[in-house]
Amino acid sequence: MRADARKNRDHVLAVAGTAITEQGSDVSMRDIARRADVGLATLLRHFPTREALLEALLRTSFNGLTAKAGELETSSSPEDALVSWLRDCVAWTTEYQGVTALMTAAIEDTDSALHASCVTLRAAGARLLARAQASGAARTDIDGTDLFALVAGLAWLSDQPSLAPRADHLFDVVASAILTNPASADPGTTPRPARS
Amino acid sequence: MRADARKNRDHVLAVAGTAITEQGSDVSMRDIARRADVGLATLLRHFPTREALLEALLRTSFNGLTAKAGELETSSSPEDALVSWLRDCVAWTTEYQGVTALMTAAIEDTDSALHASCVTLRAAGARLLARAQASGAARTDIDGTDLFALVAGLAWLSDQPSLAPRADHLFDVVASAILTNPASADPGTTPRPARS
DNA sequence: CACTTATGTGGAGCGCTGATCCGGATAAGC
DNA sequence: GCTTATCCGGATCAGCGCTCCACATAAGTG
């Protein structure tokens, strides 16, 4: 890549970050280009889709979250690790309003620029979940995708202005459902296998 | 209203119903007008906003749901009434993909054409919840708005193609959270008052 | 039935969106 | 200094929701 192109790309990315933080992840691409004093075509050449732009923008956050999952796996109890990581995930999405819908769509769209990051994130959550399940802290009838869906739902709630004030409380409600193992009342029962 | 206008309105409404069922509630208004062989201006005069169109389209469904809540209040146990009604709500929204986001936005936007219906629906749910709470079947630290939010979240999940297959299962997970009263482990404790 | 009036209609146009094309500007390499 | 491959961005396109207004027509009246 040519030097001026690289510089332009970085500049656009920085501007896009503040624009998305201020106006949500569905800002018009034209607005971003305008704010960066760049032609729309230039923005779209560097980032052909909104997903590609977000992927570049959120890559470090994604890595941070997956890394944190790894740390928590050894530094905290299975239950605390799972819950605090989930809380971090929900809190993180609120920084980029509207990103939840894009991520949810990306997880089954292998062509999306966000696909790989989302799958990695889900896998990180699945590991924390499996550890909590193995220790008896979490119900065994959910899997990583269920967890991803629940987090996505909570993140979506946080994005809705009318429901956002309840988000923290509802996180606790859902968390209690994950942690309350219905099978624990009957320890002799073979746990229902996790859904594929 | 003039006779031809009324006829036109009804025709447009019917076409809009099938269009929204087929393509989700974010179909372009132009498409609806085209399919109804009507000018865009005509569609927009009868239904100035997408919300107004949906309100007219969903009015009977809204009434049906609130009526059903009233029936369940006397015909079923508090717990069954609440759960089966919530299930009906989630199932209903899946018929009109994308309506959840509009309803969620409408509940705090008093100008929205959907506002009144959403508030009524929330109130109906709140009554079923209060009954279940009074009988000890539901946790007491949630209120009608929390319930509305949880249903909206589940409905949103059902709208996401990648998560829809899990929707039924996740409904059970969330329902277990509502029904499992965390205070029940310590019956002597004064229940936390419902949030205003 | 003929005429007036109030009402309804839809094409044209506005500003916006994401997307694409291509002539001109420019950095990189010899 | 020159050539070439690369990059840029204005112009353009189709689509969106929305508004305006000349025209069509149903409804009411003599």
XYZ file of C-alpha atoms (C1' of nucleotides) in Angstrom:
452
model
C 0.000 0.000 0.000
C 1.255 3.433 -0.905
C 2.318 5.694 1.953
C -0.346 8.340 1.354
C -2.984 5.654 1.129
C -1.957 4.169 4.458
C -2.014 7.599 6.073
C -5.418 8.320 4.598
C -6.727 4.995 5.791
C -5.555 5.555 9.345
C -7.002 9.041 9.398
C -10.364 7.845 8.103
C -10.394 5.062 10.666
C -9.795 7.477 13.510
C -12.544 9.804 12.324
C -14.907 6.875 11.872
C -14.263 5.884 15.463
C -15.398 9.186 16.899
C -18.289 9.449 14.429
C -19.601 6.007 15.362
C -19.152 6.693 19.060
C -21.143 9.882 18.713
C -23.878 8.812 16.320
C -23.989 5.027 16.518
C -22.711 2.465 14.076
C -25.297 3.321 11.481
C -23.844 6.741 10.699
C -23.960 7.481 7.015
C -20.765 6.610 5.229
C -20.965 9.986 3.537
C -20.873 11.704 6.912
C -17.750 9.833 7.903
C -16.104 10.722 4.596
C -17.092 14.366 4.980
C -15.791 14.564 8.531
C -12.527 13.043 7.368
C -12.275 15.488 4.443
C -12.163 12.603 2.038
C -14.211 11.519 -0.926
C -16.881 8.903 -0.352
C -15.167 6.698 -2.924
C -11.960 6.754 -0.905
C -13.704 5.649 2.250
C -15.486 2.877 0.407
C -12.308 1.691 -1.276
C -10.533 1.257 2.035
C -13.587 -0.219 3.701
C -15.932 -1.644 1.084
C -18.699 -2.272 3.616
C -19.763 -0.945 6.972
C -18.815 -4.309 8.434
C -15.277 -3.987 7.111
C -14.960 -0.576 8.711
C -16.228 -1.834 12.045
C -14.015 -4.857 11.892
C -10.940 -2.670 11.542
C -12.246 -0.380 14.255
C -13.151 -3.085 16.756
C -10.328 -5.496 16.134
C -8.389 -4.410 19.209
C -11.514 -4.528 21.353
C -12.273 -8.016 20.105
C -8.759 -9.157 20.915
C -8.980 -7.543 24.324
C -12.173 -9.379 25.161
C -10.921 -12.760 24.042
C -7.653 -12.181 25.904
C -9.565 -11.253 29.023
C -11.549 -14.453 28.755
C -8.280 -16.364 28.766
C -7.023 -14.535 31.829
C -10.236 -15.003 33.760
C -10.048 -18.695 33.053
C -7.181 -18.973 35.524
C -7.572 -15.968 37.786
C -11.191 -16.276 38.926
C -13.689 -18.858 39.994
C -15.637 -20.387 37.116
C -18.765 -18.539 38.122
C -17.185 -15.132 38.627
C -15.157 -15.483 35.459
C -18.220 -16.215 33.354
C -20.417 -13.519 34.824
C -17.860 -10.746 34.840
C -16.813 -11.534 31.279
C -20.403 -11.492 30.096
C -20.893 -8.185 31.829
C -17.840 -6.816 30.074
C -19.177 -7.978 26.736
C -22.506 -6.250 27.193
C -20.841 -3.098 28.497
C -18.478 -3.047 25.565
C -21.201 -3.206 22.927
C -22.873 -0.174 24.435
C -19.887 1.912 23.374
C -20.760 1.304 19.758
C -24.502 1.636 19.493
C -25.990 -0.646 16.880
C -23.043 -2.980 16.590
C -25.034 -5.836 18.121
C -27.290 -6.279 15.129
C -24.340 -6.294 12.765
C -22.503 -8.866 14.845
C -25.537 -11.070 15.102
C -25.964 -11.006 11.351
C -22.241 -11.577 10.847
C -22.028 -14.752 12.869
C -23.720 -16.817 10.218
C -22.546 -14.800 7.228
C -19.147 -16.244 6.464
C -18.535 -13.457 3.966
C -18.938 -10.688 6.521
C -15.768 -8.966 7.655
C -16.985 -9.346 11.233
C -17.593 -13.082 10.952
C -14.239 -14.339 12.204
C -14.131 -12.000 15.193
C -17.640 -12.947 16.234
C -16.919 -16.648 16.012
C -13.785 -16.196 18.080
C -15.705 -14.245 20.679
C -18.368 -16.907 20.859
C -15.720 -19.570 21.290
C -14.127 -17.631 24.147
C -17.494 -17.396 25.861
C -18.147 -21.072 25.238
C -14.930 -21.997 27.047
C -15.855 -19.951 30.105
C -19.322 -21.483 29.999
C -17.986 -25.026 29.738
C -15.720 -24.408 32.727
C -18.630 -23.074 34.756
C -20.767 -25.998 33.707
C -18.074 -28.484 34.661
C -17.848 -26.950 38.111
C -21.603 -27.093 38.520
C -22.029 -23.322 38.541
C -23.931 -23.015 35.282
C -26.888 -24.870 33.862
C -25.873 -27.506 31.388
C -28.646 -27.157 28.836
C -27.135 -24.169 27.048
C -24.125 -23.902 24.787
C -21.883 -21.179 23.452
C -24.341 -20.072 20.818
C -27.115 -19.782 23.377
C -24.797 -17.683 25.491
C -23.936 -15.519 22.507
C -27.622 -15.051 21.817
C -28.393 -14.058 25.412
C -25.567 -11.548 25.438
C -26.701 -10.201 22.091
C -30.227 -9.827 23.422
C -29.024 -7.958 26.491
C -26.765 -5.792 24.364
C -29.695 -5.023 22.096
C -31.762 -4.006 25.108
C -28.988 -1.638 26.142
C -29.147 -0.058 22.707
C -32.831 0.786 23.046
C -33.189 4.147 24.787
C -36.452 3.144 26.421
C -35.040 -0.051 27.902
C -31.435 0.885 28.566
C -32.073 1.981 32.182
C -33.160 -1.581 32.949
C -30.209 -3.217 31.212
C -28.090 -3.767 34.308
C -30.937 -5.195 36.271
C -32.010 -7.457 33.435
C -28.461 -8.660 33.100
C -28.694 -9.909 36.667
C -31.997 -11.599 35.906
C -30.617 -13.432 32.899
C -27.384 -14.214 34.697
C -29.360 -15.845 37.479
C -30.993 -18.048 34.874
C -27.636 -19.126 33.503
C -26.173 -19.797 36.929
C -29.150 -21.534 38.436
C -28.597 -25.057 37.276
C -32.027 -26.667 37.044
C -30.402 -30.101 37.120
C -28.769 -29.380 40.463
C -32.033 -30.158 42.215
C -31.647 -33.722 40.964
C -27.931 -34.481 40.853
C -28.477 -38.040 39.719
C -29.907 -36.990 36.382
C -27.644 -37.156 33.376
C -27.210 -33.550 32.209
C -28.894 -32.723 28.968
C -26.159 -32.591 26.343
C -25.303 -29.171 25.057
C -26.934 -28.250 21.789
C -24.600 -28.562 18.820
C -64.061 9.981 4.320
C -65.088 9.609 0.719
C -66.164 6.150 -0.409
C -63.348 5.688 -2.915
C -60.816 6.798 -0.333
C -62.054 4.264 2.171
C -61.873 1.518 -0.438
C -58.373 2.580 -1.402
C -57.292 2.636 2.215
C -58.581 -0.855 2.882
C -56.953 -2.181 -0.257
C -53.612 -0.613 0.627
C -53.845 -2.001 4.139
C -54.415 -5.521 2.849
C -51.507 -5.296 0.438
C -49.287 -3.880 3.162
C -50.155 -6.861 5.329
C -48.914 -9.394 2.828
C -45.900 -7.266 1.894
C -44.812 -6.931 5.514
C -45.398 -10.606 6.169
C -43.225 -11.480 3.199
C -40.440 -8.947 3.523
C -40.530 -7.784 7.120
C -41.843 -4.545 8.559
C -39.066 -2.489 6.996
C -40.317 -2.957 3.445
C -39.992 0.208 1.461
C -43.164 2.259 1.447
C -42.704 2.672 -2.289
C -42.841 -1.082 -2.720
C -46.095 -1.295 -0.823
C -47.558 1.502 -2.936
C -46.389 -0.160 -6.140
C -47.822 -3.526 -5.133
C -51.127 -1.837 -4.352
C -51.113 0.020 -7.691
C -51.286 3.294 -5.843
C -49.149 6.397 -5.758
C -46.685 6.749 -2.936
C -48.389 9.957 -1.886
C -51.686 8.135 -1.453
C -50.139 5.524 0.801
C -48.438 8.205 2.864
C -51.589 10.276 3.171
C -53.553 7.377 4.607
C -50.652 6.281 6.797
C -48.268 9.183 7.352
C -45.633 6.992 9.003
C -44.633 3.364 9.037
C -45.809 3.245 12.627
C -49.261 4.425 11.642
C -49.476 1.723 9.009
C -48.420 -0.952 11.450
C -50.761 0.347 14.083
C -53.716 -0.059 11.723
C -52.426 -3.442 10.654
C -51.773 -4.805 14.136
C -54.676 -3.267 15.996
C -56.709 -6.458 16.033
C -53.679 -8.483 17.091
C -53.007 -6.069 19.929
C -56.575 -6.287 21.089
C -56.464 -10.050 20.854
C -53.394 -10.251 23.049
C -54.724 -7.922 25.715
C -58.045 -9.768 25.694
C -56.258 -13.070 26.067
C -54.384 -11.714 29.057
C -57.715 -10.900 30.654
C -59.065 -14.380 30.017
C -55.958 -16.120 31.330
C -56.255 -14.095 34.498
C -59.245 -16.187 35.504
C -58.844 -19.413 33.548
C -55.314 -20.474 34.457
C -52.949 -20.600 37.367
C -50.925 -17.421 37.835
C -47.789 -19.147 36.653
C -49.271 -20.818 33.580
C -51.154 -17.681 32.638
C -48.014 -15.549 32.711
C -45.793 -17.983 30.851
C -48.243 -18.929 28.155
C -49.148 -15.300 27.538
C -45.504 -14.310 27.242
C -44.982 -17.161 24.830
C -47.900 -15.932 22.757
C -46.439 -12.439 22.676
C -43.082 -13.609 21.423
C -44.667 -15.933 18.876
C -46.890 -13.144 17.622
C -44.062 -10.724 16.955
C -42.334 -13.278 14.768
C -45.161 -12.953 12.274
C -44.120 -9.393 11.565
C -40.365 -9.373 11.375
C -38.844 -6.174 12.660
C -41.866 -4.953 14.553
C -40.098 -5.405 17.880
C -37.697 -2.531 17.329
C -40.539 -0.238 16.325
C -42.587 -1.183 19.377
C -39.645 -0.705 21.687
C -39.029 2.748 20.281
C -42.743 3.539 20.438
C -43.182 2.820 24.122
C -41.416 5.986 25.163
C -42.381 8.065 22.141
C -45.805 9.397 23.043
C -46.214 10.732 19.507
C -45.819 7.340 17.877
C -48.967 5.755 16.497
C -47.940 2.530 18.219
C -47.457 4.135 21.628
C -50.913 3.520 23.068
C -51.066 -0.101 21.972
C -47.639 -0.825 23.414
C -48.483 0.753 26.737
C -51.702 -1.237 26.912
C -49.835 -4.421 26.152
C -47.272 -3.689 28.828
C -50.043 -3.039 31.335
C -51.701 -6.344 30.488
C -48.411 -8.131 31.076
C -47.861 -6.239 34.281
C -51.195 -7.456 35.634
C -50.350 -11.086 34.892
C -46.944 -10.556 36.456
C -48.374 -8.969 39.588
C -50.765 -11.895 39.976
C -47.921 -14.372 39.633
C -45.829 -12.392 42.089
C -48.665 -12.276 44.611
C -49.000 -16.043 44.417
C -45.269 -16.502 44.892
C -44.728 -17.900 41.416
C -42.635 -15.062 40.033
C -39.675 -13.157 41.389
C -40.666 -9.862 42.892
C -37.760 -7.716 41.786
C -39.086 -7.098 38.283
C -41.965 -4.989 37.061
C -44.036 -4.654 33.933
C -41.424 -2.695 32.062
C -38.767 -5.273 32.852
C -41.128 -7.913 31.556
C -41.745 -5.918 28.418
C -38.018 -5.570 27.918
C -37.394 -9.287 28.332
C -40.139 -10.140 25.872
C -38.777 -7.558 23.454
C -35.322 -9.047 23.769
C -36.609 -12.544 23.078
C -38.668 -11.279 20.182
C -35.614 -9.546 18.783
C -33.670 -12.782 19.029
C -36.405 -14.507 17.072
C -36.019 -11.900 14.363
C -32.337 -12.645 13.887
C -31.961 -15.495 11.406
C -28.823 -16.781 13.082
C -30.413 -16.944 16.531
C -34.017 -17.786 15.707
C -33.524 -21.570 16.049
C -32.603 -21.018 19.710
C -35.497 -18.709 20.446
C -37.799 -21.326 21.966
C -35.087 -22.727 24.146
C -33.951 -19.293 25.273
C -37.527 -18.419 26.112
C -37.510 -21.301 28.584
C -34.229 -20.080 30.036
C -35.526 -16.563 30.570
C -38.880 -17.847 31.804
C -37.092 -19.893 34.437
C -35.387 -16.720 35.587
C -38.718 -14.953 35.944
C -40.332 -17.816 37.775
C -37.428 -18.617 40.025
C -37.892 -16.185 42.865
C -34.441 -15.526 44.312
C -36.055 -14.414 47.558
C -37.829 -17.751 47.945
C -34.672 -19.262 49.394
C -35.127 -16.923 52.326
C -38.884 -16.550 52.883
C -38.361 -14.303 55.884
C -36.872 -11.530 53.819
C -39.068 -8.633 52.815
C -39.403 -8.813 49.028
C -37.589 -6.065 47.189
C -40.271 -3.634 46.018
C -40.979 -3.593 42.308
C -39.191 -0.863 40.416
C -41.368 2.111 39.649
C -79.576 16.411 -14.980
C -75.992 20.167 -14.665
C -73.030 22.639 -11.933
C -70.065 23.676 -7.925
C -67.238 22.371 -4.367
C -64.800 19.752 -1.352
C -61.973 15.795 -1.366
C -58.678 12.384 -3.172
C -54.955 11.218 -6.374
C -50.278 10.489 -8.199
C -46.396 12.311 -10.994
C -42.557 15.341 -10.349
C -39.124 16.854 -7.540
C -36.154 17.409 -3.020
C -32.446 15.809 -0.191
C -30.627 11.842 1.442
C -28.482 7.015 1.221
C -24.861 3.341 -0.537
C -22.483 2.181 -4.698
C -19.728 2.643 -9.120
C -17.012 4.843 -12.831
C -13.250 7.184 -14.689
C -10.237 11.307 -15.698
C -6.832 13.510 -13.316
C -3.354 13.796 -9.432
C 0.561 11.648 -7.223
C 3.916 8.589 -5.037
C 7.358 5.040 -6.257
C 11.005 3.088 -8.997
C 14.573 3.405 -12.516
C 13.516 13.511 -14.906
C 10.587 10.252 -16.596
C 7.405 6.303 -16.487
C 4.169 3.681 -14.424
C 1.334 1.765 -11.218
C -1.480 3.411 -7.629
C -4.749 6.399 -5.432
C -8.157 10.063 -5.209
C -12.714 12.247 -5.477
C -16.324 14.598 -8.326
C -20.036 13.009 -11.111
C -23.448 9.906 -11.552
C -27.036 6.210 -10.609
C -30.863 3.818 -8.396
C -33.276 3.680 -4.336
C -35.269 5.657 -0.088
C -38.912 8.742 2.710
C -41.213 12.888 2.057
C -43.788 17.116 0.043
C -46.112 19.885 -3.354
C -49.582 20.849 -6.637
C -52.155 20.368 -11.036
C -55.666 17.401 -12.105
C -59.536 13.909 -11.493
C -63.636 12.697 -9.218
C -67.236 11.854 -5.719
C -70.708 14.353 -3.187
C -73.900 17.894 -2.466
C -77.181 21.506 -4.530
C -80.389 24.109 -7.699
